[in-house]
PDB file of C-alpha atoms in Angstrom:
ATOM      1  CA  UNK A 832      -0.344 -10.055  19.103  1.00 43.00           C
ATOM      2  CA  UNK A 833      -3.225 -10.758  16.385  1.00 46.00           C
ATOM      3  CA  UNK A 834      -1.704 -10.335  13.009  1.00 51.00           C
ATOM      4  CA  UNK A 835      -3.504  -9.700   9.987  1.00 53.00           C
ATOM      5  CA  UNK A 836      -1.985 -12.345   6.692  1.00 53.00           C
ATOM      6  CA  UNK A 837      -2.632 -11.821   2.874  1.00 50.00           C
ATOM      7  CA  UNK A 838      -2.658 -15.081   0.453  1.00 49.00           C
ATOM      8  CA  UNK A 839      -1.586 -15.049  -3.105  1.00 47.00           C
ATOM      9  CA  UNK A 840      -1.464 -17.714  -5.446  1.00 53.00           C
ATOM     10  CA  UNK A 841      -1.327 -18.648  -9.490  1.00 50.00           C
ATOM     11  CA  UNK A 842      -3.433 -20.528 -11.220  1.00 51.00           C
ATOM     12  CA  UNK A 843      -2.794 -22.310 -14.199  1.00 60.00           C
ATOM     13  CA  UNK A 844      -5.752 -23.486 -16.095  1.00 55.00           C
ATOM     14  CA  UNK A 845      -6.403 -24.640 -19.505  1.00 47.00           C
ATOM     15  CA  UNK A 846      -5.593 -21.713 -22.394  1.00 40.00           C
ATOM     16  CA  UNK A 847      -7.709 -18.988 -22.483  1.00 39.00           C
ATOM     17  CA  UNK A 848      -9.416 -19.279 -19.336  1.00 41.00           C
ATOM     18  CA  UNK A 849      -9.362 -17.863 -16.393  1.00 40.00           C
ATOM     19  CA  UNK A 850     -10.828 -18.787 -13.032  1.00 37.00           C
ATOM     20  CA  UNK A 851     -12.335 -16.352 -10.663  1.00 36.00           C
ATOM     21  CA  UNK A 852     -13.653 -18.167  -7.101  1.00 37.00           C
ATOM     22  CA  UNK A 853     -15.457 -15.940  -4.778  1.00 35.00           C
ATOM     23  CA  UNK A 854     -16.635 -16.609  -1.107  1.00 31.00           C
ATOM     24  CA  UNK A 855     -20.391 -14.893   0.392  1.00 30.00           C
ATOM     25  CA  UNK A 856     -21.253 -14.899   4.048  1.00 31.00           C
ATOM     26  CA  UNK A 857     -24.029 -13.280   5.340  1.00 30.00           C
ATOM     27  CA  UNK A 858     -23.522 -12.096   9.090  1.00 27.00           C
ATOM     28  CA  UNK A 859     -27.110 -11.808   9.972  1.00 26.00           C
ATOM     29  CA  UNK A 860     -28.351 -15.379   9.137  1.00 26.00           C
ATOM     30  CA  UNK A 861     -24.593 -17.004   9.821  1.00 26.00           C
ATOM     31  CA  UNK A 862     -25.161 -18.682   6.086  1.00 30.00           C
ATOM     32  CA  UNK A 863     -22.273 -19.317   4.202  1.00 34.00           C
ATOM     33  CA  UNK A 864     -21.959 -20.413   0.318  1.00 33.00           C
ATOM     34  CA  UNK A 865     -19.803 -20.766  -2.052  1.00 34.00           C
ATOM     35  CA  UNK A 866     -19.414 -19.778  -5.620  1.00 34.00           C
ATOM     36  CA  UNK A 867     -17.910 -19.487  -8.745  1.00 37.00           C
ATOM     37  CA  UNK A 868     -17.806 -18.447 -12.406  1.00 39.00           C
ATOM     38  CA  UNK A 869     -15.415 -18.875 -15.582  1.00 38.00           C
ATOM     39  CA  UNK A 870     -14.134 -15.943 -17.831  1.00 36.00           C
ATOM     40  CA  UNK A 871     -13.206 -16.819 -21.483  1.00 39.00           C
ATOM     41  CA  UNK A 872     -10.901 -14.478 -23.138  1.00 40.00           C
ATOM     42  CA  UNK A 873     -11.167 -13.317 -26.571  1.00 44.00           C
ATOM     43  CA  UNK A 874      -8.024 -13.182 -27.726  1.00 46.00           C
ATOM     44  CA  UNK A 875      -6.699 -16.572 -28.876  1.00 46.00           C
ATOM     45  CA  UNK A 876      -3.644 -17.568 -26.834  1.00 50.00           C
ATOM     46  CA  UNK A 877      -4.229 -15.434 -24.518  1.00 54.00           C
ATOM     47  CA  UNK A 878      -5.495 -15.216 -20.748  1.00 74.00           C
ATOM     48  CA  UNK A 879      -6.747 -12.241 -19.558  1.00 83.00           C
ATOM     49  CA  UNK A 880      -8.495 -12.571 -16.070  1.00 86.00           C
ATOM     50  CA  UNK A 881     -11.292  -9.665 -14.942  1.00 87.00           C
ATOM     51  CA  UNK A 882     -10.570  -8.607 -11.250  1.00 89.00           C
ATOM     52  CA  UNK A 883     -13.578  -6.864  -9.780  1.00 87.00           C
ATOM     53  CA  UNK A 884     -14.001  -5.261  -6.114  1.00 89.00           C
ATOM     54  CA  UNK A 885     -15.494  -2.691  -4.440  1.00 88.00           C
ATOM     55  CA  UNK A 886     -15.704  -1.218  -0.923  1.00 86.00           C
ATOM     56  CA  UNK A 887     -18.219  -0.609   1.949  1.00 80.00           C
ATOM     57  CA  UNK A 888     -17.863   2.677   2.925  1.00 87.00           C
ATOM     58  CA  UNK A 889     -17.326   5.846   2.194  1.00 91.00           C
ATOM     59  CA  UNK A 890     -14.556   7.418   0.306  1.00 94.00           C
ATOM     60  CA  UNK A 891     -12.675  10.255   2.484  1.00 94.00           C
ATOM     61  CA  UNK A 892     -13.480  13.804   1.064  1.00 94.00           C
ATOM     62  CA  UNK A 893      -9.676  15.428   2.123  1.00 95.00           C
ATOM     63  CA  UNK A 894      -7.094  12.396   2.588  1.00 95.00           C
ATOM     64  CA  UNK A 895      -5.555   9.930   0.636  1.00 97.00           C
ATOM     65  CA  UNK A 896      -6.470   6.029   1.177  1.00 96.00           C
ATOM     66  CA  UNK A 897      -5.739   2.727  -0.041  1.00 94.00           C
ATOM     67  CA  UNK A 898      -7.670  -0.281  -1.033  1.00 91.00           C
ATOM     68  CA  UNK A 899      -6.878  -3.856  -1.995  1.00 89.00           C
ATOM     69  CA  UNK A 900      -7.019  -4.232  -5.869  1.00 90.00           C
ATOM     70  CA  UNK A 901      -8.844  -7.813  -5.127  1.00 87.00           C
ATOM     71  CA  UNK A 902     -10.713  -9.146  -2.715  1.00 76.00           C
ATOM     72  CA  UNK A 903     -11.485  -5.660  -0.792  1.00 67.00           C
ATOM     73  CA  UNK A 904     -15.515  -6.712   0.210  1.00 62.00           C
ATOM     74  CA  UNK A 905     -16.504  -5.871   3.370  1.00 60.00           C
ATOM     75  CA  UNK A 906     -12.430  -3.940   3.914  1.00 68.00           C
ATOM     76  CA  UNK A 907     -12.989  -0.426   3.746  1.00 81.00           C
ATOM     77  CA  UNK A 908     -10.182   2.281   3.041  1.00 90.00           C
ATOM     78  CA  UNK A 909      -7.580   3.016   5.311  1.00 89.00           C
ATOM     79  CA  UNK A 910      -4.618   5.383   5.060  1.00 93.00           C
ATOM     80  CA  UNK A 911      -1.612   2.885   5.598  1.00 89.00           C
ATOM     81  CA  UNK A 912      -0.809   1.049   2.293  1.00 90.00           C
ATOM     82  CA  UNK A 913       0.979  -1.711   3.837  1.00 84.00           C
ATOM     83  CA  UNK A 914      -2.375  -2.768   5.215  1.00 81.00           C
ATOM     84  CA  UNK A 915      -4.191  -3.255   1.688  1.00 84.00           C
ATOM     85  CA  UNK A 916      -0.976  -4.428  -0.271  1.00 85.00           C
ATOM     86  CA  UNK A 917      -1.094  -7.469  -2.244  1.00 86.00           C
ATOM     87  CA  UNK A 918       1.738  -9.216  -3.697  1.00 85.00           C
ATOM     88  CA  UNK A 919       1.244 -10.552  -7.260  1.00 88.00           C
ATOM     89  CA  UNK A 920       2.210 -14.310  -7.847  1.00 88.00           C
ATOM     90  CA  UNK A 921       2.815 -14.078 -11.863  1.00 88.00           C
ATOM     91  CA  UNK A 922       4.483 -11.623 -14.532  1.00 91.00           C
ATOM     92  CA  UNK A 923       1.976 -10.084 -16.420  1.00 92.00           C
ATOM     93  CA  UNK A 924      -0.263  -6.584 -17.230  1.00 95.00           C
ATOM     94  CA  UNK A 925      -3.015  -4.582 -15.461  1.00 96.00           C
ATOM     95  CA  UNK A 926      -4.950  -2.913 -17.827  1.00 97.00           C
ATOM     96  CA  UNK A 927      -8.463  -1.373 -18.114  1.00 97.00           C
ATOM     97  CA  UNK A 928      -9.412  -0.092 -15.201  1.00 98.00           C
ATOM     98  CA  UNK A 929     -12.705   1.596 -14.452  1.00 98.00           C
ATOM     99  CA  UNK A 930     -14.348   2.917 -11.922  1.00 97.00           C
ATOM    100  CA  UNK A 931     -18.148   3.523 -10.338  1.00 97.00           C
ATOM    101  CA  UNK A 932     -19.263   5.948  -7.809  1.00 96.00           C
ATOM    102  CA  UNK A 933     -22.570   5.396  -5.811  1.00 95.00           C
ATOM    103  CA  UNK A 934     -22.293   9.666  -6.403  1.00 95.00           C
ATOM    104  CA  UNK A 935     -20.886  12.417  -8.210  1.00 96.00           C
ATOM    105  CA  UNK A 936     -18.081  14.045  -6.664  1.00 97.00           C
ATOM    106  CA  UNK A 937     -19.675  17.427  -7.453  1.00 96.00           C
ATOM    107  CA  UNK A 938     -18.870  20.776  -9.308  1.00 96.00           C
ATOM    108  CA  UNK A 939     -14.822  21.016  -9.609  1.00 96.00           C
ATOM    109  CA  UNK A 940     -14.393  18.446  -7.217  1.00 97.00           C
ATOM    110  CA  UNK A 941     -12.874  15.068  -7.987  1.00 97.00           C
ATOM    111  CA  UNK A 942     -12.060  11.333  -7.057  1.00 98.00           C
ATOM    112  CA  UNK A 943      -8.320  10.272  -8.481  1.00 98.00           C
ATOM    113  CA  UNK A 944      -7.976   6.114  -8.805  1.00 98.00           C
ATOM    114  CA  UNK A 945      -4.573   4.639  -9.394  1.00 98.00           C
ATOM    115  CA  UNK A 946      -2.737   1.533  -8.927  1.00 98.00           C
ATOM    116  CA  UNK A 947       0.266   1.215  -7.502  1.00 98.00           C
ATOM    117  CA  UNK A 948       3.448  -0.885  -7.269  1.00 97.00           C
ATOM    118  CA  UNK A 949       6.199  -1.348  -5.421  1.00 95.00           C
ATOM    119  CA  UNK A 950       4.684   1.787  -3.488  1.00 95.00           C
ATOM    120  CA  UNK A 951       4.828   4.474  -6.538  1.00 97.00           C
ATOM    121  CA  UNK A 952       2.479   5.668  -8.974  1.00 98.00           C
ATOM    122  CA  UNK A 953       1.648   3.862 -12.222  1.00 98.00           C
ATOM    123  CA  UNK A 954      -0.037   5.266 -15.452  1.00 97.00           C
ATOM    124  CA  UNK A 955      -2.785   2.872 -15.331  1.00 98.00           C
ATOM    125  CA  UNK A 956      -5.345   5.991 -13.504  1.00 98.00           C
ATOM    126  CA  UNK A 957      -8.636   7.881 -14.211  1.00 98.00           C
ATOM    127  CA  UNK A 958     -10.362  10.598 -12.323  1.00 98.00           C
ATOM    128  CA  UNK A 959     -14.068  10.710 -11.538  1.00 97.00           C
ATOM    129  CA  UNK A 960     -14.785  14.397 -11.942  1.00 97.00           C
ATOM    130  CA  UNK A 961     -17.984  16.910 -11.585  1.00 97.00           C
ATOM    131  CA  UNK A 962     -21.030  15.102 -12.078  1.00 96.00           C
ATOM    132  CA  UNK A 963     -19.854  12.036 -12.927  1.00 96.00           C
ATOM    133  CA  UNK A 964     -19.798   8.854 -11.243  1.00 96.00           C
ATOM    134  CA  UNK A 965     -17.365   7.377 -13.294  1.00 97.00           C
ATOM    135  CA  UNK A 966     -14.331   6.969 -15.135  1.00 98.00           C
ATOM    136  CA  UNK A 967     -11.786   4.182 -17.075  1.00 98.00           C
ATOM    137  CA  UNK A 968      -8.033   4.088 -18.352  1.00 98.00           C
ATOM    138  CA  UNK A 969      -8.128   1.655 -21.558  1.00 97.00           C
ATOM    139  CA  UNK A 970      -5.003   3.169 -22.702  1.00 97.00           C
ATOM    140  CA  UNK A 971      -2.859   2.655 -19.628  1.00 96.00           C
ATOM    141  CA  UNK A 972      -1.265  -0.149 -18.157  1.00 97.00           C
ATOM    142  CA  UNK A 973       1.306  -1.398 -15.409  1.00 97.00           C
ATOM    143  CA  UNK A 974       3.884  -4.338 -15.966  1.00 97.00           C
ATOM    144  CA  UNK A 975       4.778  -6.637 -13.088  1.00 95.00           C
ATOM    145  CA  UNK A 976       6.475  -9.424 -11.942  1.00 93.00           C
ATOM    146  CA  UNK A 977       6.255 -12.461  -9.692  1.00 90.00           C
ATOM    147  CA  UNK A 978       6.535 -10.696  -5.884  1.00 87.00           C
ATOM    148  CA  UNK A 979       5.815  -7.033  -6.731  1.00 90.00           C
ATOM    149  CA  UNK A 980       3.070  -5.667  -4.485  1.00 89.00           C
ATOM    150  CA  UNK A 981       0.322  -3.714  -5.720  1.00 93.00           C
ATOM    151  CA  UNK A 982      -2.428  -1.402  -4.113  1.00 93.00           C
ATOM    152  CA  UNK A 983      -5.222   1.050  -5.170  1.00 96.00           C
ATOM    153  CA  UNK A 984      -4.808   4.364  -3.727  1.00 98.00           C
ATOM    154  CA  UNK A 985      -7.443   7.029  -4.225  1.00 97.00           C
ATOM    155  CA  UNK A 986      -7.023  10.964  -3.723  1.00 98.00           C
ATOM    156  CA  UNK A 987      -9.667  13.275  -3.637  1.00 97.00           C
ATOM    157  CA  UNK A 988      -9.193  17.066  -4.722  1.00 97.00           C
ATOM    158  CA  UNK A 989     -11.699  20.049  -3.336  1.00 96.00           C
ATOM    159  CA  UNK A 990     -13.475  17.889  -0.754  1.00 95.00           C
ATOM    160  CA  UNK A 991     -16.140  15.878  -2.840  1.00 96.00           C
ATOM    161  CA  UNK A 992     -19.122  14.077  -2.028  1.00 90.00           C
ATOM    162  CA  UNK A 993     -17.883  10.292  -0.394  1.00 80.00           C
ATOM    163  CA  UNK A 994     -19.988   7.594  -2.260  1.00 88.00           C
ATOM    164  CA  UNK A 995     -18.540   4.194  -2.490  1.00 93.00           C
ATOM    165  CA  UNK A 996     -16.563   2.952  -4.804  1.00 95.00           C
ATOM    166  CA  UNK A 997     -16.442  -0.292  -7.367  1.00 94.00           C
ATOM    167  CA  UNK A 998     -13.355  -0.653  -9.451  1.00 95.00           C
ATOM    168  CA  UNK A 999     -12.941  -3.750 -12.227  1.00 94.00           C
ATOM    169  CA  UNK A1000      -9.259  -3.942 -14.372  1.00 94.00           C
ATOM    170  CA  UNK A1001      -7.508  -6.907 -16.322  1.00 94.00           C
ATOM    171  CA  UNK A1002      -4.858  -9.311 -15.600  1.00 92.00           C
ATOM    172  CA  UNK A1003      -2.979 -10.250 -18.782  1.00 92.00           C
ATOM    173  CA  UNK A1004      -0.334 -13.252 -18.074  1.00 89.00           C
ATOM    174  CA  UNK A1005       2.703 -13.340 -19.314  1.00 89.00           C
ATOM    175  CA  UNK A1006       2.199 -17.508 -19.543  1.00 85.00           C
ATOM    176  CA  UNK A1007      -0.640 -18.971 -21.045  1.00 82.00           C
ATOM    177  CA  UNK A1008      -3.468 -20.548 -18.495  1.00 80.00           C
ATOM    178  CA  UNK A1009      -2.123 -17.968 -16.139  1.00 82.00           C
ATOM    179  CA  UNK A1010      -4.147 -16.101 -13.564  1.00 84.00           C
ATOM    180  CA  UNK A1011      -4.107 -14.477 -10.315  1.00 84.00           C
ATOM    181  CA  UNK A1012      -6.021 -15.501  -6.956  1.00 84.00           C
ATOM    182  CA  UNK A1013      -5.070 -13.214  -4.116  1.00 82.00           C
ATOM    183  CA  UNK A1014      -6.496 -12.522  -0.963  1.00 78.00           C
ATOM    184  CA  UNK A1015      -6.395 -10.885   2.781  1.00 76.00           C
ATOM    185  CA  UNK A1016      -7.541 -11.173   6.384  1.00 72.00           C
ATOM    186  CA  UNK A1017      -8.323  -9.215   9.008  1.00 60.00           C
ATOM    187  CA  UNK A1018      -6.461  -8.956  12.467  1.00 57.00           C
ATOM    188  CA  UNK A1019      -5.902 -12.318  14.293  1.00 55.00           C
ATOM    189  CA  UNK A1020      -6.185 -14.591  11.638  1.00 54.00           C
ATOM    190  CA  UNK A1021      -2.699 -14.891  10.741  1.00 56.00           C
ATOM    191  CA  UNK A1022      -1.998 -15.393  14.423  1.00 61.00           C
ATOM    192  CA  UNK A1023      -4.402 -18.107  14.611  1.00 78.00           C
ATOM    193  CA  UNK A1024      -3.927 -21.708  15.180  1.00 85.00           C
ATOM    194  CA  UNK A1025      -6.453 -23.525  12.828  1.00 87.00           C
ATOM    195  CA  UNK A1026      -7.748 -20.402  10.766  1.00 87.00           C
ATOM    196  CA  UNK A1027      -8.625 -21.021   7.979  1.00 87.00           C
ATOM    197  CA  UNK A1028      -8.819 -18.768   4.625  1.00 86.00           C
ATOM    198  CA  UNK A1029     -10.236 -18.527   0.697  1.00 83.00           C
ATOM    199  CA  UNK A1030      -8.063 -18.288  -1.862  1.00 83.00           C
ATOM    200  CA  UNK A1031      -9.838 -15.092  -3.105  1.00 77.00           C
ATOM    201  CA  UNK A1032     -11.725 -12.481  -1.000  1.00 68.00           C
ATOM    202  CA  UNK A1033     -11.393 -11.252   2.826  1.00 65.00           C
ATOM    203  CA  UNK A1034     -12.161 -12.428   6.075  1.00 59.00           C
ATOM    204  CA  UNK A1035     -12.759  -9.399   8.712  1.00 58.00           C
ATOM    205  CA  UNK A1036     -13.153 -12.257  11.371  1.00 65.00           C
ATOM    206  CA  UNK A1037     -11.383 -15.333  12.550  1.00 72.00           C
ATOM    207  CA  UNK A1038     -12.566 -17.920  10.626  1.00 79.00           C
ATOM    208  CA  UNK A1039     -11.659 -21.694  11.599  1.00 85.00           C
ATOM    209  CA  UNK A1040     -14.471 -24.045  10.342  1.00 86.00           C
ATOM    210  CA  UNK A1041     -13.576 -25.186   7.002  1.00 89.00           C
ATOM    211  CA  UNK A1042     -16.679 -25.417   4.949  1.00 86.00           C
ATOM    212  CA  UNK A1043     -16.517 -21.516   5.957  1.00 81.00           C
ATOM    213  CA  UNK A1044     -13.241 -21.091   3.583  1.00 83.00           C
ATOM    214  CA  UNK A1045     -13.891 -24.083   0.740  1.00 87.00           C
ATOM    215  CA  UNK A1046     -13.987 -22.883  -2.540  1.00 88.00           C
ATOM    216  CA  UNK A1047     -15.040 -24.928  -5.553  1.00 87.00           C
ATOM    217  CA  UNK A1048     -13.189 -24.778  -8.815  1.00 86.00           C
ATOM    218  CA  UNK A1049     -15.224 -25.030 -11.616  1.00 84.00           C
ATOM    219  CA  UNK A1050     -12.464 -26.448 -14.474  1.00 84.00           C
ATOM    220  CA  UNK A1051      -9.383 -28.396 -13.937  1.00 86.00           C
ATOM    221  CA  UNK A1052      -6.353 -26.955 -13.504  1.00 86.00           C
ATOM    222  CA  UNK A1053      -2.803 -26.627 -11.191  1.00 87.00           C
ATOM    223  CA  UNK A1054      -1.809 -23.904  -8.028  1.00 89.00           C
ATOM    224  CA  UNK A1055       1.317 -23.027  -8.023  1.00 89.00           C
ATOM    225  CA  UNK A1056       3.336 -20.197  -6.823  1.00 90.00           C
ATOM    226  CA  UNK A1057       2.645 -19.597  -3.008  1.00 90.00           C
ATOM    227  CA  UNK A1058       3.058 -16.428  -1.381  1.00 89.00           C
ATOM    228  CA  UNK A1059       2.007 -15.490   1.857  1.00 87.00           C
ATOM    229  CA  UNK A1060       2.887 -11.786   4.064  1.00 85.00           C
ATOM    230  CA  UNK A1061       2.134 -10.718   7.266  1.00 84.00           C
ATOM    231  CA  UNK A1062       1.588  -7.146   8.463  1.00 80.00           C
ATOM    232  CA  UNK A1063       4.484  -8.321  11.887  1.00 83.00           C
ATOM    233  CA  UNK A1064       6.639 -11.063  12.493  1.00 89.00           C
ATOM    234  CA  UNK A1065       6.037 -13.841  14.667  1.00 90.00           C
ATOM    235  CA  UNK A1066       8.856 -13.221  16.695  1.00 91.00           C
ATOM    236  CA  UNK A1067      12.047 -15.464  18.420  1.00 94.00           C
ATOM    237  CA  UNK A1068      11.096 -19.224  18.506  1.00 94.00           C
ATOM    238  CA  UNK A1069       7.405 -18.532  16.808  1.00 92.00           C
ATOM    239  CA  UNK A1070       5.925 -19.249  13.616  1.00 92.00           C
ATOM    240  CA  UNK A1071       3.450 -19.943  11.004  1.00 92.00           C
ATOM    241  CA  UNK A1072       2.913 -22.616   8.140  1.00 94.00           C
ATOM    242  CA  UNK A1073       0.188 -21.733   5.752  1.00 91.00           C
ATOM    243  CA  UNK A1074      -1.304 -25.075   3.756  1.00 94.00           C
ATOM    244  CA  UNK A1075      -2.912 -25.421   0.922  1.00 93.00           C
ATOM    245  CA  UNK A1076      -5.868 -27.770   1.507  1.00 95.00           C
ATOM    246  CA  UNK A1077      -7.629 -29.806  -1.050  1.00 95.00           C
ATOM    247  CA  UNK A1078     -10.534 -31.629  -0.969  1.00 96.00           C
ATOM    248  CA  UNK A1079      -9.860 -31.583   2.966  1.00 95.00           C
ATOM    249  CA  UNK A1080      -6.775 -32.750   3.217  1.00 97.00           C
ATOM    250  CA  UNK A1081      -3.321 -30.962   3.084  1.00 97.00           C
ATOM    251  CA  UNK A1082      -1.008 -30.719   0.400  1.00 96.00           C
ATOM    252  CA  UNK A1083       2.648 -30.103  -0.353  1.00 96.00           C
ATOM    253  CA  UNK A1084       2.186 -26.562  -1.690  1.00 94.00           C
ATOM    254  CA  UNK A1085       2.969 -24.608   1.949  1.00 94.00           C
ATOM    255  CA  UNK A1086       5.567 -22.026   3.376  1.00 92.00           C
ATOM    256  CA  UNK A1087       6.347 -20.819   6.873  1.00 94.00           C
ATOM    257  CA  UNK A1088       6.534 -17.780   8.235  1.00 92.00           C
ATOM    258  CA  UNK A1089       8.997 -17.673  11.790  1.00 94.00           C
ATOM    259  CA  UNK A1090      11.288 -15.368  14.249  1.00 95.00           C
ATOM    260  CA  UNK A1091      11.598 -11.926  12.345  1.00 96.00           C
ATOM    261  CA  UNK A1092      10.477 -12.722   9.008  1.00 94.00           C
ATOM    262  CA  UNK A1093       7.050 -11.283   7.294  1.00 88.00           C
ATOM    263  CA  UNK A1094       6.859 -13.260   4.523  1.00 88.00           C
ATOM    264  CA  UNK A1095       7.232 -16.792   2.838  1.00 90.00           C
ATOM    265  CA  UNK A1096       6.745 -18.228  -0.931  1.00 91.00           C
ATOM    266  CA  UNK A1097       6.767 -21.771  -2.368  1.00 93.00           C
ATOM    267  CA  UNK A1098       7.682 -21.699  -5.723  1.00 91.00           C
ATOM    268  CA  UNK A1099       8.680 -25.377  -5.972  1.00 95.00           C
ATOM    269  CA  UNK A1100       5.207 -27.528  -5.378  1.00 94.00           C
ATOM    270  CA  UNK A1101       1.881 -27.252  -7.279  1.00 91.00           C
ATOM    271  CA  UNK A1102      -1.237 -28.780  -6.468  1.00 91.00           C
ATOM    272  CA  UNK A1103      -3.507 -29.889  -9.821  1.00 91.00           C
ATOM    273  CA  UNK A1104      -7.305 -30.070  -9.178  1.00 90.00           C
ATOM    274  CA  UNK A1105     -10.342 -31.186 -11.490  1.00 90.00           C
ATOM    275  CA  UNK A1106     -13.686 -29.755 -11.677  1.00 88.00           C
ATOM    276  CA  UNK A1107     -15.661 -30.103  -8.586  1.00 90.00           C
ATOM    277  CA  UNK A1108     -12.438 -30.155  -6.260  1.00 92.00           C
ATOM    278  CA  UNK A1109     -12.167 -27.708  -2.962  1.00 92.00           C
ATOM    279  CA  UNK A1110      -9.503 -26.052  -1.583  1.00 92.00           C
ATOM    280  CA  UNK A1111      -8.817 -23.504   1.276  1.00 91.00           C
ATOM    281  CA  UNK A1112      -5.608 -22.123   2.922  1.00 89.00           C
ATOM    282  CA  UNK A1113      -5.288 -23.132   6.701  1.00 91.00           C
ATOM    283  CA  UNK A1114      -2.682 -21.681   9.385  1.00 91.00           C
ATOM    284  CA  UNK A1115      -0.797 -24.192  11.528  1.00 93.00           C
ATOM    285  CA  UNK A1116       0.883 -22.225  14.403  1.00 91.00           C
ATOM    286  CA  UNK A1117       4.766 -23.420  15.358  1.00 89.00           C
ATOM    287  CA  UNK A1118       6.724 -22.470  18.662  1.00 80.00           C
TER     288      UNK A1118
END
């Protein structure tokens, strides 16, 4: 059956800095590109890494939903959490998040925004309220470790006006150089011999040509800590090996998914790359 997968993975770059790589395909002119940009932190000896996302449609006036905190794109809210959960790769601290609304929820109506882990409520939360169409916590903030999940869930109170939402935090490693690179597919690519996948962003589709998933990394630096989930296991005698690809060819930092498990990490392996480098995340299927 076509599985969805979800790709996490730390990156270790030089002090200071971290790395955000992004992917852009437009469906009506089947043009794909590439791109990426630097963030310098302010605080010496520090790396704090801006995570930014948003979704396509509509927020639900009278039910809870869940988005991915990275990566969501073109993935729009759903009610299951398991199906937007993303599991962190580092110890560190979210922080700062804020929120925009394409509209105001309207007269005593509201929009609530929090992240959560491990499936429970954090403090790091704001509400967008009346006529606003926007809110921030800069006073909250949620600790985790290396293979916590995380998720944005958002509950609305007196049925208010569904715009679409935009949401931005900070990741503040634990380790110097250290930031976050997650990422998520949609069904069938985790059951796909050949797909292939970006180490940040979604897919909604099948992808398997590679210049489709390269991403370019702008500064030198090292991957390290693998972890990869599926939504179902592959079942007796069946499996999955996700690679990490650079440059086009594979490399030693991979884990495999088989028989009844969900999920796989490689903590041991680390791949170093140099300004200019690709890399992409490609599914081998195993029987």
């Amino acid at each position: 059956m076509p599985v969805s997968s979800r790709f996490f993975v730390t990156w270790l770059g030089g002090c200071s800095q971290g790395v955000s790589l992004g992917y852009s395909k437009d469906f009506f002119y089947f043009a794909a590109s590439a791109f990426f940009l630097l963030f310098f932190a302010s605080a010496a000896g520090a790396t704090e890494s801006v995570i930014s996302s948003g979704a396509a449609n509509a927020l639900h006036s009278s039910q809870e939903e869940y988005n991915l905190i990275m990566g969501a794109g073109g993935l729009g809210w759903g009610t299951t959490e398991s199906d937007f959960e993303e599991i962190v790769s580092a110890d560190g601290t979210f922080k700062n998040l804020r929120v925009e609304l394409t509209s105001a929820p309207g007269a005593g109506k509201s929009f609530v925004f929090t992240v959560r882990k491990n499936n429970t409520d954090t403090a790091l939360s704001c509400s967008v309220s009346d006529l606003a169409n926007e809110c921030s916590d800069l006073s909250g903030s949620v600790a985790v470790s290396a293979g916590d999940v995380v998720a944005l869930k958002c509950s609305p109170t007196g049925t208010p006006a569904g715009g679409q939402a935009s949401w931005s935090l900070i990741f503040d490693g634990d380790a110097d150089g250290e930031t976050l690179m997650m990422s998520t597919s949609g069904t069938g690519t985790g059951s796909t011999d050949g797909a292939v996948h970006t180490f940040q962003g979604n897919f909604l589709h099948v992808e398997t040509r590679v210049q489709d998933a390269e991403q370019v990394f702008p500064t030198a630096g090292t991957l390290e800590n693998f972890y990869t989930q599926l939504d179902s296991a592959p079942g007796a005698g069946n499996g999955y090996t996700f690679t990490v690809y650079k440059n086009g060819a594979a490399t030693s930092l991979e884990c495999t998914i088989s028989d009844a498990a969900v999920a796989c990490q490689d903590t041991m392996h680390s791949v170093a790359f140099v300004a200019g480098d690709t890399g992409h995340i490609q599914v081998t299927k195993i029987s």
